[in-house]
PDB file of C-alpha atoms and ligand atoms in Angstrom:
ATOM      1  CA  MET G  77       0.181   0.353  -0.325  1.00  0.00           C
ATOM      2  CA  THR G  78       2.496   2.905  -1.229  1.00  0.00           C
ATOM      3  CA  LYS G  79       0.754   4.488  -3.847  1.00  0.00           C
ATOM      4  CA  GLN G  80      -2.708   6.364  -3.496  1.00  0.00           C
ATOM      5  CA  SER G  81      -3.847   8.679  -6.497  1.00  0.00           C
ATOM      6  CA  ALA G  82      -2.464  11.918  -7.764  1.00  0.00           C
ATOM      7  CA  SER G  83      -6.032  14.015  -6.926  1.00  0.00           C
ATOM      8  CA  ASN G  84      -5.269  13.091  -2.936  1.00  0.00           C
ATOM      9  CA  THR G  85      -4.200  16.215  -1.086  1.00  0.00           C
ATOM     10  CA  VAL G  86      -2.523  16.118   2.963  1.00  0.00           C
ATOM     11  CA  LEU G  87      -2.353  19.562   4.912  1.00  0.00           C
ATOM     12  CA  LEU G  88       0.212  18.566   6.985  1.00  0.00           C
ATOM     13  CA  ILE G  89       0.793  21.286  10.001  1.00  0.00           C
ATOM     14  CA  GLY G  90       4.318  20.805  11.206  1.00  0.00           C
ATOM     15  CA  ALA G  91       6.115  20.101   8.141  1.00  0.00           C
ATOM     16  CA  SER G  92      10.026  21.778   8.696  1.00  0.00           C
ATOM     17  CA  ARG G  93      11.547  18.656  10.152  1.00  0.00           C
ATOM     18  CA  GLY G  94      11.748  15.762  12.298  1.00  0.00           C
ATOM     19  CA  LEU G  95       8.463  13.218  11.219  1.00  0.00           C
ATOM     20  CA  GLY G  96       6.066  16.053   9.920  1.00  0.00           C
ATOM     21  CA  HIS G  97       8.793  16.403   7.064  1.00  0.00           C
ATOM     22  CA  ALA G  98       8.864  13.120   6.642  1.00  0.00           C
ATOM     23  CA  MET G  99       5.622  12.636   6.154  1.00  0.00           C
ATOM     24  CA  ALA G 100       5.877  15.497   3.538  1.00  0.00           C
ATOM     25  CA  CYS G 101       8.456  13.406   1.911  1.00  0.00           C
ATOM     26  CA  GLU G 102       6.913  10.225   2.265  1.00  0.00           C
ATOM     27  CA  TYR G 103       3.416  11.724   0.762  1.00  0.00           C
ATOM     28  CA  LEU G 104       5.344  13.107  -2.194  1.00  0.00           C
ATOM     29  CA  GLN G 105       7.068   9.962  -3.101  1.00  0.00           C
ATOM     30  CA  ARG G 106       3.261   8.125  -2.202  1.00  0.00           C
ATOM     31  CA  GLY G 107       2.153  10.174  -5.096  1.00  0.00           C
ATOM     32  CA  TRP G 108       0.060  13.147  -2.777  1.00  0.00           C
ATOM     33  CA  ARG G 109      -0.283  16.459  -3.352  1.00  0.00           C
ATOM     34  CA  VAL G 110       1.057  18.091   0.281  1.00  0.00           C
ATOM     35  CA  ILE G 111       0.776  21.570   1.617  1.00  0.00           C
ATOM     36  CA  ALA G 112       2.873  21.369   4.216  1.00  0.00           C
ATOM     37  CA  THR G 113       3.737  24.269   7.153  1.00  0.00           C
ATOM     38  CA  GLY G 114       6.827  25.544   8.848  1.00  0.00           C
ATOM     39  CA  ARG G 115       6.655  28.416  11.221  1.00  0.00           C
ATOM     40  CA  ALA G 116       8.095  32.053   9.199  1.00  0.00           C
ATOM     41  CA  GLN G 117      11.431  30.712  10.253  1.00  0.00           C
ATOM     42  CA  SER G 118      11.200  27.167   9.627  1.00  0.00           C
ATOM     43  CA  THR G 119      10.466  26.792   5.804  1.00  0.00           C
ATOM     44  CA  ASP G 120      14.414  26.639   4.049  1.00  0.00           C
ATOM     45  CA  SER G 121      13.982  22.657   4.219  1.00  0.00           C
ATOM     46  CA  LEU G 122      10.537  22.556   2.551  1.00  0.00           C
ATOM     47  CA  ALA G 123      11.486  25.710   0.529  1.00  0.00           C
ATOM     48  CA  ARG G 124      14.818  22.832  -0.794  1.00  0.00           C
ATOM     49  CA  LEU G 125      12.405  19.722  -1.116  1.00  0.00           C
ATOM     50  CA  ALA G 126       9.850  22.146  -3.441  1.00  0.00           C
ATOM     51  CA  LEU G 127      12.534  22.313  -5.412  1.00  0.00           C
ATOM     52  CA  GLN G 128      11.838  18.939  -6.278  1.00  0.00           C
ATOM     53  CA  HIS G 129       8.626  18.488  -6.860  1.00  0.00           C
ATOM     54  CA  PRO G 130       7.113  22.210  -8.034  1.00  0.00           C
ATOM     55  CA  ASP G 131       3.669  21.319  -8.739  1.00  0.00           C
ATOM     56  CA  ALA G 132       3.212  18.037  -5.895  1.00  0.00           C
ATOM     57  CA  LEU G 133       4.164  21.040  -2.955  1.00  0.00           C
ATOM     58  CA  ARG G 134       2.825  23.452  -1.663  1.00  0.00           C
ATOM     59  CA  VAL G 135       4.459  25.519   0.937  1.00  0.00           C
ATOM     60  CA  GLU G 136       3.368  27.130   3.441  1.00  0.00           C
ATOM     61  CA  THR G 137       3.643  29.349   6.888  1.00  0.00           C
ATOM     62  CA  VAL G 138       1.010  29.108  10.134  1.00  0.00           C
ATOM     63  CA  ASP G 139       2.678  29.013  14.141  1.00  0.00           C
ATOM     64  CA  ILE G 140      -0.384  27.488  15.870  1.00  0.00           C
ATOM     65  CA  THR G 141       0.173  29.422  18.849  1.00  0.00           C
ATOM     66  CA  VAL G 142      -1.008  32.718  17.433  1.00  0.00           C
ATOM     67  CA  PRO G 143      -4.724  32.543  15.859  1.00  0.00           C
ATOM     68  CA  ASP G 144      -4.183  34.840  13.208  1.00  0.00           C
ATOM     69  CA  GLU G 145      -1.829  33.056  12.030  1.00  0.00           C
ATOM     70  CA  ILE G 146      -4.734  30.435  11.770  1.00  0.00           C
ATOM     71  CA  ALA G 147      -6.462  32.339  10.530  1.00  0.00           C
ATOM     72  CA  ALA G 148      -4.451  33.727   7.658  1.00  0.00           C
ATOM     73  CA  LEU G 149      -3.784  30.492   6.248  1.00  0.00           C
ATOM     74  CA  ARG G 150      -6.838  29.373   6.603  1.00  0.00           C
ATOM     75  CA  ALA G 151      -8.063  32.624   4.099  1.00  0.00           C
ATOM     76  CA  ARG G 152      -4.845  31.677   1.694  1.00  0.00           C
ATOM     77  CA  LEU G 153      -5.777  27.430   1.826  1.00  0.00           C
ATOM     78  CA  GLU G 154      -9.979  28.336   0.892  1.00  0.00           C
ATOM     79  CA  GLY G 155     -11.636  26.346  -2.036  1.00  0.00           C
ATOM     80  CA  GLU G 156      -9.398  23.277  -0.929  1.00  0.00           C
ATOM     81  CA  VAL G 157     -10.310  20.471  -0.713  1.00  0.00           C
ATOM     82  CA  ILE G 158      -8.374  18.413   2.140  1.00  0.00           C
ATOM     83  CA  ASP G 159      -8.549  14.304   2.115  1.00  0.00           C
ATOM     84  CA  LEU G 160      -5.936  14.414   4.955  1.00  0.00           C
ATOM     85  CA  LEU G 161      -5.961  16.890   7.306  1.00  0.00           C
ATOM     86  CA  PHE G 162      -2.670  16.283   9.795  1.00  0.00           C
ATOM     87  CA  VAL G 163      -1.379  18.209  12.507  1.00  0.00           C
ATOM     88  CA  ASN G 164       1.774  16.965  13.482  1.00  0.00           C
ATOM     89  CA  ALA G 165       3.021  19.683  15.260  1.00  0.00           C
ATOM     90  CA  GLY G 166       4.044  19.732  19.247  1.00  0.00           C
ATOM     91  CA  VAL G 167       6.837  20.564  21.838  1.00  0.00           C
ATOM     92  CA  THR G 168       8.075  19.294  24.812  1.00  0.00           C
ATOM     93  CA  ASN G 169       9.913  20.821  28.100  1.00  0.00           C
ATOM     94  CA  ALA G 170      12.940  19.426  29.356  1.00  0.00           C
ATOM     95  CA  ASP G 171      13.135  15.468  30.806  1.00  0.00           C
ATOM     96  CA  GLU G 172      13.890  16.402  34.497  1.00  0.00           C
ATOM     97  CA  GLU G 173      11.138  19.103  34.736  1.00  0.00           C
ATOM     98  CA  THR G 174       7.766  17.791  36.477  1.00  0.00           C
ATOM     99  CA  THR G 175       4.478  19.700  37.254  1.00  0.00           C
ATOM    100  CA  ALA G 176       6.391  20.511  40.669  1.00  0.00           C
ATOM    101  CA  THR G 177       9.268  21.966  39.345  1.00  0.00           C
ATOM    102  CA  VAL G 178       7.911  23.508  35.754  1.00  0.00           C
ATOM    103  CA  SER G 179       7.533  27.590  35.482  1.00  0.00           C
ATOM    104  CA  THR G 180       3.686  28.234  35.055  1.00  0.00           C
ATOM    105  CA  GLU G 181       5.002  29.951  31.393  1.00  0.00           C
ATOM    106  CA  GLU G 182       6.650  26.649  30.261  1.00  0.00           C
ATOM    107  CA  PHE G 183       4.295  24.859  31.488  1.00  0.00           C
ATOM    108  CA  VAL G 184       1.958  26.972  29.924  1.00  0.00           C
ATOM    109  CA  ARG G 185       3.642  27.261  26.431  1.00  0.00           C
ATOM    110  CA  VAL G 186       3.237  22.618  25.912  1.00  0.00           C
ATOM    111  CA  MET G 187      -0.060  23.333  26.702  1.00  0.00           C
ATOM    112  CA  VAL G 188      -0.931  25.650  23.917  1.00  0.00           C
ATOM    113  CA  THR G 189       0.913  23.923  21.800  1.00  0.00           C
ATOM    114  CA  ASN G 190       0.093  20.952  22.478  1.00  0.00           C
ATOM    115  CA  ALA G 191      -3.104  20.895  23.314  1.00  0.00           C
ATOM    116  CA  LEU G 192      -4.839  23.903  22.915  1.00  0.00           C
ATOM    117  CA  SER G 193      -3.356  24.711  19.155  1.00  0.00           C
ATOM    118  CA  PRO G 194      -3.575  21.762  17.405  1.00  0.00           C
ATOM    119  CA  LEU G 195      -7.803  21.514  17.929  1.00  0.00           C
ATOM    120  CA  ARG G 196      -7.748  24.968  16.783  1.00  0.00           C
ATOM    121  CA  VAL G 197      -6.696  24.176  13.474  1.00  0.00           C
ATOM    122  CA  VAL G 198      -9.426  21.222  13.575  1.00  0.00           C
ATOM    123  CA  ALA G 199     -11.763  23.281  14.307  1.00  0.00           C
ATOM    124  CA  ALA G 200     -10.628  26.472  11.486  1.00  0.00           C
ATOM    125  CA  PHE G 201      -9.870  23.635   8.678  1.00  0.00           C
ATOM    126  CA  GLU G 202     -12.209  20.767   8.471  1.00  0.00           C
ATOM    127  CA  ALA G 203     -14.668  22.284   6.732  1.00  0.00           C
ATOM    128  CA  LEU G 204     -12.224  21.708   3.335  1.00  0.00           C
ATOM    129  CA  VAL G 205     -11.908  17.643   4.509  1.00  0.00           C
ATOM    130  CA  PRO G 206     -15.124  16.272   2.929  1.00  0.00           C
ATOM    131  CA  ALA G 207     -17.020  13.252   3.888  1.00  0.00           C
ATOM    132  CA  SER G 208     -14.860  10.865   2.751  1.00  0.00           C
ATOM    133  CA  GLY G 209     -11.788  12.788   4.201  1.00  0.00           C
ATOM    134  CA  THR G 210      -9.700  12.247   7.661  1.00  0.00           C
ATOM    135  CA  ILE G 211      -8.437  14.712  10.334  1.00  0.00           C
ATOM    136  CA  GLY G 212      -5.723  13.793  12.203  1.00  0.00           C
ATOM    137  CA  VAL G 213      -3.281  14.591  15.040  1.00  0.00           C
ATOM    138  CA  MET G 214       0.129  13.012  16.063  1.00  0.00           C
ATOM    139  CA  SER G 215      -0.606  11.870  20.052  1.00  0.00           C
ATOM    140  CA  SER G 216       1.544  10.559  22.282  1.00  0.00           C
ATOM    141  CA  GLY G 217       1.864   6.667  23.478  1.00  0.00           C
ATOM    142  CA  GLN G 218       2.335   8.924  26.335  1.00  0.00           C
ATOM    143  CA  GLY G 219      -1.006  10.964  26.087  1.00  0.00           C
ATOM    144  CA  SER G 220      -2.175   7.740  27.649  1.00  0.00           C
ATOM    145  CA  LEU G 221      -3.896   7.712  31.154  1.00  0.00           C
ATOM    146  CA  ALA G 222      -4.024   3.859  31.278  1.00  0.00           C
ATOM    147  CA  ASN G 223       0.077   3.647  30.212  1.00  0.00           C
ATOM    148  CA  ASN G 224       1.115   6.031  32.891  1.00  0.00           C
ATOM    149  CA  THR G 225       3.124   3.684  34.940  1.00  0.00           C
ATOM    150  CA  ASN G 226       6.549   5.950  35.719  1.00  0.00           C
ATOM    151  CA  GLY G 227       5.276   9.469  35.791  1.00  0.00           C
ATOM    152  CA  ALA G 228       7.875  10.771  33.459  1.00  0.00           C
ATOM    153  CA  HIS G 229       7.453  14.096  31.761  1.00  0.00           C
ATOM    154  CA  ASP G 230       4.660  14.485  33.180  1.00  0.00           C
ATOM    155  CA  VAL G 231       3.911  18.211  31.495  1.00  0.00           C
ATOM    156  CA  TYR G 232       4.245  16.940  28.156  1.00  0.00           C
ATOM    157  CA  ARG G 233       1.649  13.709  29.110  1.00  0.00           C
ATOM    158  CA  GLY G 234      -0.872  15.997  30.568  1.00  0.00           C
ATOM    159  CA  SER G 235      -0.176  18.650  27.447  1.00  0.00           C
ATOM    160  CA  LYS G 236      -0.899  15.122  25.011  1.00  0.00           C
ATOM    161  CA  ALA G 237      -3.139  13.477  27.390  1.00  0.00           C
ATOM    162  CA  ALA G 238      -5.422  17.210  27.549  1.00  0.00           C
ATOM    163  CA  LEU G 239      -4.850  17.171  23.422  1.00  0.00           C
ATOM    164  CA  ASN G 240      -6.643  13.643  23.426  1.00  0.00           C
ATOM    165  CA  MET G 241      -9.356  14.527  25.795  1.00  0.00           C
ATOM    166  CA  TYR G 242     -10.064  17.358  23.284  1.00  0.00           C
ATOM    167  CA  MET G 243     -10.108  15.113  20.008  1.00  0.00           C
ATOM    168  CA  ARG G 244     -13.056  12.525  22.132  1.00  0.00           C
ATOM    169  CA  SER G 245     -14.917  16.186  22.772  1.00  0.00           C
ATOM    170  CA  PHE G 246     -14.896  17.030  19.120  1.00  0.00           C
ATOM    171  CA  ALA G 247     -15.504  13.654  18.036  1.00  0.00           C
ATOM    172  CA  ALA G 248     -18.676  13.459  20.654  1.00  0.00           C
ATOM    173  CA  ARG G 249     -19.828  16.930  18.964  1.00  0.00           C
ATOM    174  CA  HIS G 250     -19.995  15.153  15.599  1.00  0.00           C
ATOM    175  CA  ALA G 251     -20.923  11.950  16.248  1.00  0.00           C
ATOM    176  CA  ASP G 252     -22.818  11.770  13.164  1.00  0.00           C
ATOM    177  CA  ASP G 253     -19.433  13.209  11.157  1.00  0.00           C
ATOM    178  CA  PRO G 254     -18.509  10.434   8.389  1.00  0.00           C
ATOM    179  CA  ARG G 255     -14.394  11.412   8.459  1.00  0.00           C
ATOM    180  CA  THR G 256     -12.380   9.454  10.116  1.00  0.00           C
ATOM    181  CA  LEU G 257     -10.665  10.989  12.607  1.00  0.00           C
ATOM    182  CA  LEU G 258      -7.211   9.350  13.969  1.00  0.00           C
ATOM    183  CA  LEU G 259      -4.952  10.356  17.224  1.00  0.00           C
ATOM    184  CA  MET G 260      -1.575   8.902  16.623  1.00  0.00           C
ATOM    185  CA  ALA G 261       1.111   7.362  18.289  1.00  0.00           C
ATOM    186  CA  PRO G 262       4.111   7.224  16.887  1.00  0.00           C
ATOM    187  CA  GLY G 263       6.884   5.218  19.312  1.00  0.00           C
ATOM    188  CA  TRP G 264       9.072   6.374  20.241  1.00  0.00           C
ATOM    189  CA  VAL G 265      12.155   7.676  16.980  1.00  0.00           C
ATOM    190  CA  GLN G 266      14.843   9.711  16.192  1.00  0.00           C
ATOM    191  CA  THR G 267      14.250  13.218  15.834  1.00  0.00           C
ATOM    192  CA  ASP G 268      15.161  16.191  17.800  1.00  0.00           C
ATOM    193  CA  MET G 269      11.979  15.561  20.306  1.00  0.00           C
ATOM    194  CA  GLY G 270      12.854  11.501  20.673  1.00  0.00           C
ATOM    195  CA  GLY G 271      16.540  11.954  20.423  1.00  0.00           C
ATOM    196  CA  PRO G 272      19.340   9.825  19.136  1.00  0.00           C
ATOM    197  CA  GLY G 273      18.174   6.841  21.839  1.00  0.00           C
ATOM    198  CA  ALA G 274      14.774   6.234  21.091  1.00  0.00           C
ATOM    199  CA  ARG G 275      13.998   2.896  19.951  1.00  0.00           C
ATOM    200  CA  LEU G 276      12.460   3.008  16.197  1.00  0.00           C
ATOM    201  CA  THR G 277      14.451   5.441  13.403  1.00  0.00           C
ATOM    202  CA  ILE G 278      11.860   7.584  11.306  1.00  0.00           C
ATOM    203  CA  ALA G 279      12.057   5.102   8.636  1.00  0.00           C
ATOM    204  CA  ASP G 280      10.744   2.075  11.475  1.00  0.00           C
ATOM    205  CA  SER G 281       7.547   4.697  11.872  1.00  0.00           C
ATOM    206  CA  ILE G 282       6.824   6.737   9.324  1.00  0.00           C
ATOM    207  CA  PRO G 283       5.546   4.952   6.337  1.00  0.00           C
ATOM    208  CA  ASN G 284       3.947   2.547   8.856  1.00  0.00           C
ATOM    209  CA  LEU G 285       1.992   5.570  10.527  1.00  0.00           C
ATOM    210  CA  MET G 286       1.307   6.703   6.845  1.00  0.00           C
ATOM    211  CA  ASP G 287       0.195   2.142   5.731  1.00  0.00           C
ATOM    212  CA  THR G 288      -2.441   3.130   9.508  1.00  0.00           C
ATOM    213  CA  ILE G 289      -3.934   6.444   8.376  1.00  0.00           C
ATOM    214  CA  THR G 290      -4.408   4.859   5.076  1.00  0.00           C
ATOM    215  CA  ALA G 291      -5.964   1.888   6.313  1.00  0.00           C
ATOM    216  CA  GLN G 292      -8.105   3.753   8.656  1.00  0.00           C
ATOM    217  CA  SER G 293      -9.927   5.496   5.539  1.00  0.00           C
ATOM    218  CA  GLY G 294     -13.561   5.817   5.487  1.00  0.00           C
ATOM    219  CA  THR G 295     -13.887   4.557   8.961  1.00  0.00           C
ATOM    220  CA  PRO G 296     -15.932   6.924  11.016  1.00  0.00           C
ATOM    221  CA  GLY G 297     -15.541   8.098  14.051  1.00  0.00           C
ATOM    222  CA  LEU G 298     -12.250   8.777  16.641  1.00  0.00           C
ATOM    223  CA  GLN G 299      -9.616   6.389  16.728  1.00  0.00           C
ATOM    224  CA  TYR G 300      -6.377   6.453  19.714  1.00  0.00           C
ATOM    225  CA  LEU G 301      -3.746   3.871  17.254  1.00  0.00           C
ATOM    226  CA  ASP G 302       0.064   3.491  17.365  1.00  0.00           C
ATOM    227  CA  TYR G 303       2.029   3.464  15.011  1.00  0.00           C
ATOM    228  CA  LEU G 304       1.545  -0.333  13.805  1.00  0.00           C
ATOM    229  CA  GLY G 305      -2.422   0.626  13.731  1.00  0.00           C
ATOM    230  CA  ARG G 306      -2.523  -1.046  17.205  1.00  0.00           C
ATOM    231  CA  THR G 307      -5.594   0.297  19.536  1.00  0.00           C
ATOM    232  CA  VAL G 308      -3.608   2.589  22.303  1.00  0.00           C
ATOM    233  CA  PRO G 309      -5.809   2.498  25.854  1.00  0.00           C
ATOM    234  CA  TRP G 310      -6.911   6.101  27.143  1.00  0.00           C
TER     235      TRP G 310
HETATM  236  N1  NAP A 209       9.590  11.752  18.649  1.00  0.00           N
HETATM  237  C1  NAP A 209       9.253  11.078  19.781  1.00  0.00           C
HETATM  238  O1  NAP A 209       9.465  10.093  19.350  1.00  0.00           O
HETATM  239  C2  NAP A 209       7.476  11.604  19.203  1.00  0.00           C
HETATM  240  C3  NAP A 209       6.754  10.589  20.159  1.00  0.00           C
HETATM  241  C4  NAP A 209       5.727  10.739  20.170  1.00  0.00           C
HETATM  242  C5  NAP A 209       5.052  11.676  19.874  1.00  0.00           C
HETATM  243  N2  NAP A 209       5.745  12.329  18.950  1.00  0.00           N
HETATM  244  C6  NAP A 209       5.086  14.205  18.568  1.00  0.00           C
HETATM  245  O2  NAP A 209       5.274  13.379  17.157  1.00  0.00           O
HETATM  246  C7  NAP A 209       5.360  15.190  16.825  1.00  0.00           C
HETATM  247  C8  NAP A 209       6.192  15.469  15.970  1.00  0.00           C
HETATM  248  O3  NAP A 209       7.147  15.093  16.737  1.00  0.00           O
HETATM  249  P1  NAP A 209       9.021  15.399  16.554  1.00  0.00           P
HETATM  250  O4  NAP A 209       9.224  14.357  17.176  1.00  0.00           O
HETATM  251  O5  NAP A 209       9.110  15.324  14.949  1.00  0.00           O
HETATM  252  O6  NAP A 209       9.034  17.091  16.942  1.00  0.00           O
HETATM  253  P2  NAP A 209      10.483  17.731  16.481  1.00  0.00           P
HETATM  254  O7  NAP A 209      11.788  16.856  15.375  1.00  0.00           O
HETATM  255  O8  NAP A 209      10.861  18.736  17.384  1.00  0.00           O
HETATM  256  O9  NAP A 209       9.500  18.912  14.961  1.00  0.00           O
HETATM  257  C9  NAP A 209       8.546  19.176  16.215  1.00  0.00           C
HETATM  258  C10 NAP A 209       7.768  20.157  15.177  1.00  0.00           C
HETATM  259  O10 NAP A 209       6.735  20.691  15.321  1.00  0.00           O
HETATM  260  C11 NAP A 209       6.764  22.157  14.635  1.00  0.00           C
HETATM  261  N3  NAP A 209       6.093  23.259  15.791  1.00  0.00           N
HETATM  262  C12 NAP A 209       6.409  23.155  17.241  1.00  0.00           C
HETATM  263  N4  NAP A 209       5.656  24.308  17.130  1.00  0.00           N
HETATM  264  C13 NAP A 209       5.038  24.715  16.585  1.00  0.00           C
HETATM  265  C14 NAP A 209       3.908  25.816  16.771  1.00  0.00           C
HETATM  266  N5  NAP A 209       4.059  26.884  18.008  1.00  0.00           N
HETATM  267  N6  NAP A 209       3.741  26.485  15.518  1.00  0.00           N
HETATM  268  C15 NAP A 209       4.161  25.343  14.221  1.00  0.00           C
HETATM  269  N7  NAP A 209       4.522  24.398  14.515  1.00  0.00           N
HETATM  270  C16 NAP A 209       5.890  24.011  15.437  1.00  0.00           C
HETATM  271  C17 NAP A 209       8.349  21.935  14.262  1.00  0.00           C
HETATM  272  O11 NAP A 209       8.789  24.167  13.826  1.00  0.00           O
HETATM  273  P3  NAP A 209       9.798  24.302  13.714  1.00  0.00           P
HETATM  274  O12 NAP A 209      10.305  23.583  13.084  1.00  0.00           O
HETATM  275  O13 NAP A 209       9.140  25.462  13.134  1.00  0.00           O
HETATM  276  O14 NAP A 209      10.191  24.425  15.114  1.00  0.00           O
HETATM  277  C18 NAP A 209       8.484  20.930  13.811  1.00  0.00           C
HETATM  278  O15 NAP A 209       8.638  21.153  12.431  1.00  0.00           O
HETATM  279  C19 NAP A 209       4.804  15.914  17.893  1.00  0.00           C
HETATM  280  O16 NAP A 209       3.355  16.087  18.214  1.00  0.00           O
HETATM  281  C20 NAP A 209       5.371  14.946  19.481  1.00  0.00           C
HETATM  282  O17 NAP A 209       4.683  15.666  20.675  1.00  0.00           O
HETATM  283  C21 NAP A 209       7.495  12.465  19.256  1.00  0.00           C
END
């Protein structure tokens, strides 16, 4: 399952590096039209990719924590049909920081970026996604309450758990919606965020994660899945 119709369009939010950039590269390989976003200061990697795919890749900018930037991108994309809206953008905080030690400012930065802003993006762009389409957000296995047995990275965990809750609320508010809704856990992957000691390479995770997204196409409602298509306990 590697080739898709050239008519499929994906809007990838947060594709300047790491997992999002790998998804942009892989969707282009699979023949999709890709609209990929960086922040204003981080579009160089996408601009280089666009030189290789001038017709298939459109590079856009948005900082998801700035509502005016979301609104401006939404206006620029008016009239697009987005088969897959995928919000990948996310941040973490220092490993050693817990809810006991984190500053309020840092806590707010992680929560606003990982939990509030993805849902603002979903709310802004969902009207461009047809009934056959998919709306996905990059969560994490660390967003699972059930699997939290060691308490590490608790600020980040809390932000992804909140993200999961807000997607469940979105799904509940759209109970008759025929579209596929996904929270994805990519595994622990070697990126700037995951670090060099992570268990998986991008090549281990991203093609499988994308196959999992494709396999769910046409299945309505919300699922929380890992990169191999296994359900993650909430
Ligand atoms: N790597 C892992 O092991 C792992 C595991 C589970 C879940 N995840 C999740 O997977 C996603 C991608 O992670 P990654 O490992 O690829 O991280 P990364 O290498 O740090 O890349 C993060 C991406 O998010 C973008 N981003 C951050 N804040 C943003 C904002 N306010 N507005 C727009 N874009 C923003 C970054 O853009 P800039 O270049 O502009 O900063 C970058 O493209 C995140 O949601 C992360 O939580 C990762």
